[in-house]
Every structure is written in structure tokens, then in C-alpha cells.
Amino acid sequence: MKQAPKTSRRDFIRKSSVLAGALAVSPAILSAACLQPGKKLGIALVGLGGYAGGQLAPALQQTKNCYLAGIVTGTPSKATEWAAKYNIPQKNIYNYQTFDSIADNPDIDIIYVVLPVSMHKEYTIRAARAGKHVICEKPMALNAADCREMIAACKKANRLLSIGYRLHFEPHTQEVMRLGQKQILGKVTEIATGNGFKYTGDPNAWRLKKALAGGGGLMDMGIYAIQGARYTLGQEPLAVRATQEKTRPELFSEVDETVFWELKFPGGQKVTGKSSYNNNWGFLRAKADKGSFELEPAYGYDGLDGKVNGKPMNIPNINQQAAQMDDFATCVRLGKQSRVPGEEGEKDMKVIDAIYRSLDSGKWENIG
């Protein structure tokens, strides 16, 4: 077999970025993207919980192409606190009753939906109808069917939709993509990956309510491990078989605690994954014909580290959220598709839907 030409990390990242934007979008988006040169695009955060306050808002102080222009919150005290902390004008502060009037605000170009999962579909669709481009946090929705509705609504409104997959902009992860997809060490034959943490938070939190979260550790943490297998191989899984355990059923009465799965890929690789709200995991390990590579930590906000054939990758960490949001702002300005569009979120939810079916049936379930 003719060997594929070697691809450097720099070349892979550059080409991936070009290909991600190769799909042309509608003239309406191109027209909307004719913005004042050098103008930062305004982002409004919808939902001011821990991720918005701890990660996104600080990242927006470092972004080059966008800035924190507005907020949407149902808590007046948060509105006051954020306005003072981030110098947000009163006209750019909304609650959930006044949200739709954001359509009339030219300061807001992009809406970032950072709400409980059950609200993602509603506010993504309402944001698109208001004429705003949308970033929706992961997991995209409660199920794949809801994802398709969100994608259709954004297309109908000629607005771009991106999912908050920050790791696609992170250099360790991009190196894993290069090593796996370009078969730098030969064909990948095996992947083992897991993500989770021991939940010690509020027992009444929305994340533990099935109606609000859609599920537990699988939806919140397992989605990273599913992504890890998919982007390492550059393939879509065909079927899945899953099992679960609960050691704290009183806390996880409505949602899954720990889930284990095996995925079938077209290339025949052995791929196993696991997620948990009761174990501190965060790794991705891949074996190939001519070696191995791994990340551990693999999915955190910072401190990622990796090895190739046992030797350190020696890649610096970056502000992942800043890179993610800056990239989407560039996509909006240029009128090109995000490298993590709604379709990417739908693919993960197809896998998660199949995992939950397998937990019920005890059998292999087809994905799709």
C-alpha cells in the first residue's frame, strides 16, 4: 500500500481550519457579515451560572475578535453585579421575558446559550429568529431530534450555529486529531477514554434532574470521551453497547452515575469509553500499528498534557474558550461555517441516544 505523505502538526491545523470553512453559507449571512473592519463582535451570554462566570466571561476579556456586550439573566442581583464588573450598559441587559427584544440591539451579534440542557433548543431557536448567530453549549440538546430542529431553525433564519466544543481549538487535541486521522503512527487499532468527576455539589442541582439535564455523567462528561474517539479517528461510530453502575442511588435517582460503553467503528478499531459523576477520570489513550499516543488530563479547561510513544508532547496550553469564541467571531465576519457546527452536536447526541437505548435493552444498538 502506498504510504500517505507525512503531515506536520502546523500543516494539519492550517488545513483543518481551511476545510472547516470551505462550505459556503447563504448570501444573507455573507451580507450580515459585512461588518465594520476591526470592530469586535458583541456576544451576549444567556444564563450566568458557573461556566459563564468562571470561564466564558473571563475568556471574553482576552478575546481579540469579540467582547462581552450583553447578558441575559433571571436574577436581578446578578444583572447588577455583572454590569458593574464588566461595564455592561443597561440597554444590553435582558431577562427571559424581554429576551426577544434583543433583535433590536445592534450591539449584540452573537448569543451564547449557557442554560440547562432542556432550555438549549428553545433559546437557540429564539436567538436565531431574533437575527443573531448562536453558540450553544454542550450537550447540544436533550436528544438528536431536538438538535435537528435547532439546525433547521438557524438555517431558516440564515444564522450560523456553533456548539461549545472548545477542545477543537486546543493544540494538544489538535495534535491527537493529526496523529490519528493522518495515521502518523500507522492505523489506530485501539482507543480507551474516560471522563468524569466525583460529584459533591448540591443534591438538588439541575444537573441531577432528568427533565433539565437529560441525563447525568454521560451527558455532561461522557460527551467529551465520545468526541475524543470520534475526532481521533475522524470516523463516525456505527453501533454501541453499554452498561452502568450506581453506587450512590440516593443522589443519582433520576440520572446515570457511571456508564461504560464499547463503540463499533467502520475501521474495526477497539474503542471503549466511560463516564462518571463518581470517579475522577480524564484520559484518552490510543494504540496504533507503529506506536501510541495519549492525553491525560485530556478534557479539562487547562493543564492538558500528552505523550507520543512515551515522550512528552511539549505543547503549551491556551485559553480554550477565548480561542473558540474568537474563531466563531471570525466565521461570522467571513460568512463561513464553524468547524464545530450544529451537525457536530447532533452526531454526539445520536451516540448518546443509542447508549441510553442500549442501557435499556442490554444489547448492541445501531447509531443513527
Tab-separated table of C-alpha atoms in Angstrom:
chain	number	residue	atom	x	y	z
A	1	MET	CA	0.000	0.000	0.000
A	2	LYS	CA	1.285	3.462	-0.869
A	3	GLN	CA	2.127	5.360	2.294
A	4	ALA	CA	0.385	8.675	2.885
A	5	PRO	CA	2.681	11.718	2.928
A	6	LYS	CA	3.714	12.955	6.341
A	7	THR	CA	1.741	15.889	7.660
A	8	SER	CA	3.223	18.266	10.209
A	9	ARG	CA	1.160	19.480	13.137
A	10	ARG	CA	1.211	23.021	11.787
A	11	ASP	CA	0.069	21.922	8.308
A	12	PHE	CA	-2.721	19.765	9.753
A	13	ILE	CA	-4.132	22.588	11.886
A	14	ARG	CA	-3.929	25.050	8.987
A	15	LYS	CA	-5.605	22.703	6.514
A	16	SER	CA	-8.300	21.706	9.012
A	17	SER	CA	-9.188	25.354	9.522
A	18	VAL	CA	-9.411	25.954	5.788
A	19	LEU	CA	-11.555	22.865	5.184
A	20	ALA	CA	-13.855	23.726	8.072
A	21	GLY	CA	-14.682	26.993	6.370
A	22	ALA	CA	-14.907	25.647	2.865
A	23	LEU	CA	-18.660	25.197	2.901
A	24	ALA	CA	-20.209	28.389	1.615
A	25	VAL	CA	-23.189	29.709	3.512
A	26	SER	CA	-26.124	31.747	2.323
A	27	PRO	CA	-25.895	35.236	0.811
A	28	ALA	CA	-27.893	36.528	3.759
A	29	ILE	CA	-25.129	35.502	6.153
A	30	LEU	CA	-22.494	36.927	3.854
A	31	SER	CA	-24.401	40.200	3.765
A	32	ALA	CA	-24.782	40.253	7.537
A	33	ALA	CA	-21.064	39.616	7.881
A	34	CYS	CA	-20.142	42.869	6.126
A	35	LEU	CA	-19.214	44.482	9.401
A	36	GLN	CA	-17.087	47.472	10.191
A	37	PRO	CA	-13.416	46.477	9.732
A	38	GLY	CA	-11.667	45.935	13.026
A	39	LYS	CA	-14.897	46.015	15.022
A	40	LYS	CA	-15.123	43.380	17.720
A	41	LEU	CA	-18.367	41.434	17.567
A	42	GLY	CA	-20.636	41.618	20.592
A	43	ILE	CA	-21.506	38.433	22.479
A	44	ALA	CA	-24.403	38.130	24.915
A	45	LEU	CA	-24.275	35.314	27.455
A	46	VAL	CA	-27.646	33.718	28.194
A	47	GLY	CA	-27.513	32.150	31.639
A	48	LEU	CA	-24.991	33.339	34.228
A	49	GLY	CA	-24.121	30.123	36.008
A	50	GLY	CA	-20.738	28.715	36.960
A	51	TYR	CA	-19.407	28.174	33.440
A	52	ALA	CA	-20.447	31.608	32.196
A	53	GLY	CA	-18.992	33.345	35.235
A	54	GLY	CA	-15.956	31.169	35.786
A	55	GLN	CA	-14.817	30.576	32.205
A	56	LEU	CA	-16.624	32.458	29.448
A	57	ALA	CA	-16.745	35.966	30.883
A	58	PRO	CA	-13.039	35.918	31.891
A	59	ALA	CA	-12.145	34.496	28.457
A	60	LEU	CA	-14.001	37.375	26.809
A	61	GLN	CA	-11.545	39.723	28.486
A	62	GLN	CA	-8.799	38.065	26.416
A	63	THR	CA	-10.529	37.680	23.050
A	64	LYS	CA	-9.351	39.670	20.041
A	65	ASN	CA	-12.370	39.371	17.742
A	66	CYS	CA	-15.305	39.587	20.155
A	67	TYR	CA	-16.244	41.019	23.537
A	68	LEU	CA	-18.834	40.647	26.284
A	69	ALA	CA	-21.548	43.021	25.100
A	70	GLY	CA	-24.629	41.808	26.948
A	71	ILE	CA	-26.189	39.359	29.376
A	72	VAL	CA	-29.498	37.586	29.873
A	73	THR	CA	-30.406	36.558	33.420
A	74	GLY	CA	-33.465	35.990	35.548
A	75	THR	CA	-31.665	37.135	38.694
A	76	PRO	CA	-31.638	40.935	39.215
A	77	SER	CA	-28.711	40.791	41.646
A	78	LYS	CA	-26.582	39.050	39.002
A	79	ALA	CA	-27.514	41.701	36.464
A	80	THR	CA	-26.302	44.418	38.836
A	81	GLU	CA	-23.113	42.550	39.728
A	82	TRP	CA	-22.171	41.732	36.136
A	83	ALA	CA	-22.973	45.234	34.866
A	84	ALA	CA	-20.560	46.716	37.380
A	85	LYS	CA	-17.857	44.080	36.940
A	86	TYR	CA	-17.837	44.064	33.137
A	87	ASN	CA	-19.093	47.573	32.349
A	88	ILE	CA	-22.213	46.320	30.559
A	89	PRO	CA	-24.689	49.101	29.689
A	90	GLN	CA	-28.240	48.750	30.972
A	91	LYS	CA	-29.633	48.622	27.429
A	92	ASN	CA	-27.717	45.371	26.863
A	93	ILE	CA	-29.122	43.597	29.925
A	94	TYR	CA	-32.150	41.330	29.419
A	95	ASN	CA	-34.237	38.864	31.359
A	96	TYR	CA	-36.126	35.894	29.955
A	97	GLN	CA	-39.301	37.919	29.454
A	98	THR	CA	-37.552	40.638	27.440
A	99	PHE	CA	-35.183	38.289	25.602
A	100	ASP	CA	-36.818	38.543	22.167
A	101	SER	CA	-36.302	42.314	22.054
A	102	ILE	CA	-32.593	41.584	21.690
A	103	ALA	CA	-33.424	41.501	17.969
A	104	ASP	CA	-33.428	45.301	18.019
A	105	ASN	CA	-29.974	45.642	19.594
A	106	PRO	CA	-27.145	46.132	17.058
A	107	ASP	CA	-24.543	45.741	19.832
A	108	ILE	CA	-25.322	42.016	20.014
A	109	ASP	CA	-24.042	39.925	17.094
A	110	ILE	CA	-23.755	36.509	18.774
A	111	ILE	CA	-25.765	34.840	21.517
A	112	TYR	CA	-24.072	32.171	23.631
A	113	VAL	CA	-26.646	29.853	25.234
A	114	VAL	CA	-25.289	28.622	28.594
A	115	LEU	CA	-28.512	27.331	30.151
A	116	PRO	CA	-29.635	23.938	31.469
A	117	VAL	CA	-29.757	21.451	28.591
A	118	SER	CA	-33.551	21.367	28.453
A	119	MET	CA	-33.537	25.080	27.510
A	120	HIS	CA	-30.927	24.883	24.752
A	121	LYS	CA	-33.395	24.229	21.952
A	122	GLU	CA	-35.807	26.993	22.882
A	123	TYR	CA	-33.211	29.724	23.267
A	124	THR	CA	-31.153	28.698	20.249
A	125	ILE	CA	-34.271	28.907	18.082
A	126	ARG	CA	-35.384	32.196	19.628
A	127	ALA	CA	-31.892	33.671	19.187
A	128	ALA	CA	-31.840	32.712	15.506
A	129	ARG	CA	-35.302	34.166	14.985
A	130	ALA	CA	-34.022	37.363	16.580
A	131	GLY	CA	-31.427	37.514	13.811
A	132	LYS	CA	-28.435	36.582	15.965
A	133	HIS	CA	-25.739	33.988	15.334
A	134	VAL	CA	-25.610	31.318	18.033
A	135	ILE	CA	-23.131	29.351	20.103
A	136	CYS	CA	-24.896	26.643	22.105
A	137	GLU	CA	-23.107	24.969	24.975
A	138	LYS	CA	-22.713	21.181	25.014
A	139	PRO	CA	-24.506	18.838	25.143
A	140	MET	CA	-26.423	20.466	22.316
A	141	ALA	CA	-29.887	19.256	23.355
A	142	LEU	CA	-31.823	16.542	25.142
A	143	ASN	CA	-31.716	14.300	22.070
A	144	ALA	CA	-30.747	14.229	18.401
A	145	ALA	CA	-34.259	15.102	17.224
A	146	ASP	CA	-34.080	18.415	19.116
A	147	CYS	CA	-30.669	19.062	17.538
A	148	ARG	CA	-32.170	18.752	14.084
A	149	GLU	CA	-34.857	21.310	14.964
A	150	MET	CA	-32.190	23.745	16.135
A	151	ILE	CA	-30.128	23.277	12.983
A	152	ALA	CA	-33.189	23.783	10.775
A	153	ALA	CA	-34.215	26.951	12.639
A	154	CYS	CA	-30.782	28.529	12.244
A	155	LYS	CA	-30.663	27.646	8.562
A	156	LYS	CA	-34.133	29.100	8.036
A	157	ALA	CA	-33.023	32.332	9.734
A	158	ASN	CA	-29.711	32.341	7.806
A	159	ARG	CA	-27.766	32.429	11.042
A	160	LEU	CA	-24.647	30.462	11.926
A	161	LEU	CA	-24.813	27.860	14.693
A	162	SER	CA	-21.804	26.542	16.586
A	163	ILE	CA	-21.533	24.183	19.562
A	164	GLY	CA	-19.277	24.921	22.534
A	165	TYR	CA	-16.669	22.289	21.708
A	166	ARG	CA	-13.690	24.285	22.983
A	167	LEU	CA	-11.245	21.378	22.615
A	168	HIS	CA	-11.328	21.562	18.810
A	169	PHE	CA	-9.341	24.800	19.217
A	170	GLU	CA	-6.903	23.379	21.782
A	171	PRO	CA	-3.406	22.403	20.497
A	172	HIS	CA	-2.998	19.074	22.366
A	173	THR	CA	-6.347	17.936	20.996
A	174	GLN	CA	-5.413	19.123	17.512
A	175	GLU	CA	-2.246	17.049	17.753
A	176	VAL	CA	-4.301	13.961	18.653
A	177	MET	CA	-6.508	14.638	15.631
A	178	ARG	CA	-3.424	14.864	13.412
A	179	LEU	CA	-1.817	11.721	14.792
A	180	GLY	CA	-4.981	9.667	14.468
A	181	GLN	CA	-6.602	10.971	11.316
A	182	LYS	CA	-3.369	11.246	9.338
A	183	GLN	CA	-2.161	7.875	10.680
A	184	ILE	CA	1.222	9.342	11.608
A	185	LEU	CA	1.975	6.202	13.641
A	186	GLY	CA	0.036	3.934	11.322
A	187	LYS	CA	-3.575	2.912	11.668
A	188	VAL	CA	-5.090	3.413	15.110
A	189	THR	CA	-6.170	-0.001	16.405
A	190	GLU	CA	-7.425	0.755	19.903
A	191	ILE	CA	-8.772	3.679	21.904
A	192	ALA	CA	-9.640	3.820	25.590
A	193	THR	CA	-11.057	7.025	27.003
A	194	GLY	CA	-12.922	8.225	30.064
A	195	ASN	CA	-14.127	11.430	31.646
A	196	GLY	CA	-15.750	12.152	34.973
A	197	PHE	CA	-15.522	13.654	38.430
A	198	LYS	CA	-16.809	12.806	41.889
A	199	TYR	CA	-19.915	14.916	42.356
A	200	THR	CA	-20.040	16.553	45.787
A	201	GLY	CA	-22.236	19.520	44.922
A	202	ASP	CA	-25.838	20.491	45.576
A	203	PRO	CA	-28.049	17.364	45.679
A	204	ASN	CA	-30.874	19.474	44.245
A	205	ALA	CA	-28.861	20.907	41.324
A	206	TRP	CA	-30.417	20.929	37.856
A	207	ARG	CA	-27.695	18.555	36.628
A	208	LEU	CA	-29.249	15.781	38.723
A	209	LYS	CA	-32.767	16.340	37.324
A	210	LYS	CA	-33.506	14.268	34.240
A	211	ALA	CA	-36.057	16.735	32.876
A	212	LEU	CA	-33.499	19.559	32.935
A	213	ALA	CA	-30.223	17.749	32.184
A	214	GLY	CA	-31.424	14.863	30.024
A	215	GLY	CA	-29.048	12.537	31.869
A	216	GLY	CA	-26.140	12.507	34.271
A	217	GLY	CA	-22.447	11.856	33.875
A	218	LEU	CA	-22.905	10.592	30.319
A	219	MET	CA	-24.489	13.806	29.041
A	220	ASP	CA	-22.189	16.118	30.974
A	221	MET	CA	-18.826	14.323	30.953
A	222	GLY	CA	-19.162	11.326	28.660
A	223	ILE	CA	-19.782	13.532	25.653
A	224	TYR	CA	-16.090	14.527	25.791
A	225	ALA	CA	-14.979	10.893	25.693
A	226	ILE	CA	-17.331	10.201	22.771
A	227	GLN	CA	-15.909	13.241	20.994
A	228	GLY	CA	-12.394	12.056	21.761
A	229	ALA	CA	-12.903	8.748	19.971
A	230	ARG	CA	-14.624	10.406	17.023
A	231	TYR	CA	-12.026	13.125	16.443
A	232	THR	CA	-9.073	10.801	16.975
A	233	LEU	CA	-10.270	8.516	14.202
A	234	GLY	CA	-12.098	11.038	12.035
A	235	GLN	CA	-14.858	8.441	11.711
A	236	GLU	CA	-18.431	8.031	12.900
A	237	PRO	CA	-19.367	5.020	15.066
A	238	LEU	CA	-21.930	2.554	13.758
A	239	ALA	CA	-23.189	0.845	16.917
A	240	VAL	CA	-22.758	0.829	20.694
A	241	ARG	CA	-23.234	-1.470	23.675
A	242	ALA	CA	-23.368	-0.040	27.194
A	243	THR	CA	-23.677	-0.943	30.872
A	244	GLN	CA	-23.929	1.184	34.003
A	245	GLU	CA	-23.474	1.153	37.759
A	246	LYS	CA	-24.813	3.247	40.620
A	247	THR	CA	-23.033	3.272	43.953
A	248	ARG	CA	-24.929	6.334	45.217
A	249	PRO	CA	-28.511	5.722	44.040
A	250	GLU	CA	-29.952	8.144	46.568
A	251	LEU	CA	-28.078	11.015	44.887
A	252	PHE	CA	-28.437	9.809	41.291
A	253	SER	CA	-32.039	8.644	41.483
A	254	GLU	CA	-33.007	10.382	38.232
A	255	VAL	CA	-29.810	10.312	36.178
A	256	ASP	CA	-26.929	7.981	35.371
A	257	GLU	CA	-23.882	7.903	37.636
A	258	THR	CA	-21.286	5.765	35.826
A	259	VAL	CA	-21.631	4.373	32.294
A	260	PHE	CA	-19.325	2.074	30.314
A	261	TRP	CA	-19.557	1.581	26.555
A	262	GLU	CA	-17.973	-0.044	23.540
A	263	LEU	CA	-18.228	1.518	20.091
A	264	LYS	CA	-18.065	-0.155	16.682
A	265	PHE	CA	-16.318	1.980	14.049
A	266	PRO	CA	-16.077	1.319	10.295
A	267	GLY	CA	-12.336	0.714	10.624
A	268	GLY	CA	-12.814	-2.105	13.123
A	269	GLN	CA	-10.893	-0.391	15.937
A	270	LYS	CA	-11.496	-1.478	19.528
A	271	VAL	CA	-12.943	1.595	21.227
A	272	THR	CA	-14.061	1.693	24.858
A	273	GLY	CA	-15.259	4.635	26.906
A	274	LYS	CA	-16.649	5.517	30.282
A	275	SER	CA	-18.226	8.471	32.065
A	276	SER	CA	-18.965	9.190	35.686
A	277	TYR	CA	-20.245	11.513	38.368
A	278	ASN	CA	-18.453	9.313	40.910
A	279	ASN	CA	-14.908	8.896	39.539
A	280	ASN	CA	-12.169	11.378	38.676
A	281	TRP	CA	-11.253	10.403	35.122
A	282	GLY	CA	-9.897	12.421	32.220
A	283	PHE	CA	-7.839	10.446	29.732
A	284	LEU	CA	-7.569	9.406	26.099
A	285	ARG	CA	-5.165	6.600	25.112
A	286	ALA	CA	-4.653	5.379	21.557
A	287	LYS	CA	-2.615	2.478	20.211
A	288	ALA	CA	-1.527	2.357	16.580
A	289	ASP	CA	0.430	-0.006	14.357
A	290	LYS	CA	3.676	1.863	14.995
A	291	GLY	CA	3.274	3.278	18.468
A	292	SER	CA	0.913	5.022	20.834
A	293	PHE	CA	-0.207	8.448	21.984
A	294	GLU	CA	-2.240	9.742	24.884
A	295	LEU	CA	-3.623	12.749	26.712
A	296	GLU	CA	-4.016	12.920	30.478
A	297	PRO	CA	-5.518	15.255	31.537
A	298	ALA	CA	-7.433	15.137	28.257
A	299	TYR	CA	-10.590	17.200	28.635
A	300	GLY	CA	-10.088	19.939	31.234
A	301	TYR	CA	-10.151	23.704	30.819
A	302	ASP	CA	-6.379	23.905	31.370
A	303	GLY	CA	-3.352	21.792	32.150
A	304	LEU	CA	-3.738	19.291	29.314
A	305	ASP	CA	-0.713	17.083	28.820
A	306	GLY	CA	0.195	14.388	26.349
A	307	LYS	CA	2.754	11.827	25.235
A	308	VAL	CA	3.688	10.256	21.907
A	309	ASN	CA	5.478	6.911	22.221
A	310	GLY	CA	6.072	7.735	25.857
A	311	LYS	CA	7.728	11.102	25.162
A	312	PRO	CA	6.156	14.436	26.196
A	313	MET	CA	4.317	16.433	23.545
A	314	ASN	CA	5.712	19.694	24.974
A	315	ILE	CA	2.786	21.762	23.700
A	316	PRO	CA	1.711	24.913	25.567
A	317	ASN	CA	-1.790	25.295	26.956
A	318	ILE	CA	-4.025	28.141	25.810
A	319	ASN	CA	-7.271	29.788	26.868
A	320	GLN	CA	-9.574	27.350	25.091
A	321	GLN	CA	-12.752	29.378	25.431
A	322	ALA	CA	-11.108	32.534	24.093
A	323	ALA	CA	-9.820	30.639	21.051
A	324	GLN	CA	-13.231	29.047	20.484
A	325	MET	CA	-15.157	32.333	20.629
A	326	ASP	CA	-12.609	34.245	18.577
A	327	ASP	CA	-12.831	31.584	15.876
A	328	PHE	CA	-16.615	31.817	15.737
A	329	ALA	CA	-16.461	35.604	15.538
A	330	THR	CA	-14.143	35.199	12.539
A	331	CYS	CA	-16.608	32.750	10.981
A	332	VAL	CA	-19.422	35.275	11.380
A	333	ARG	CA	-17.316	38.052	9.913
A	334	LEU	CA	-16.267	35.928	6.926
A	335	GLY	CA	-19.620	34.192	6.493
A	336	LYS	CA	-18.167	30.691	6.760
A	337	GLN	CA	-19.269	27.622	8.668
A	338	SER	CA	-17.799	26.869	12.098
A	339	ARG	CA	-15.585	23.813	12.415
A	340	VAL	CA	-17.999	22.694	15.177
A	341	PRO	CA	-21.442	23.398	13.667
A	342	GLY	CA	-24.786	22.116	14.904
A	343	GLU	CA	-24.295	18.941	12.903
A	344	GLU	CA	-21.323	18.100	15.137
A	345	GLY	CA	-23.503	18.332	18.216
A	346	GLU	CA	-26.158	16.176	16.574
A	347	LYS	CA	-23.607	13.435	15.868
A	348	ASP	CA	-22.712	13.190	19.551
A	349	MET	CA	-26.352	13.125	20.576
A	350	LYS	CA	-27.020	10.249	18.163
A	351	VAL	CA	-24.365	8.260	20.034
A	352	ILE	CA	-25.748	9.247	23.445
A	353	ASP	CA	-29.306	8.381	22.386
A	354	ALA	CA	-28.058	4.932	21.310
A	355	ILE	CA	-26.167	4.441	24.592
A	356	TYR	CA	-29.329	5.086	26.579
A	357	ARG	CA	-31.227	2.650	24.347
A	358	SER	CA	-28.522	0.056	24.970
A	359	LEU	CA	-28.739	0.581	28.726
A	360	ASP	CA	-32.444	-0.234	28.458
A	361	SER	CA	-32.119	-3.149	26.057
A	362	GLY	CA	-28.830	-4.678	27.202
A	363	LYS	CA	-27.943	-5.148	23.521
A	364	TRP	CA	-25.915	-3.545	20.761
A	365	GLU	CA	-27.811	-0.563	19.358
A	366	ASN	CA	-27.291	0.999	15.954
A	367	ILE	CA	-26.361	4.682	15.914
A	368	GLY	CA	-28.365	6.985	13.672
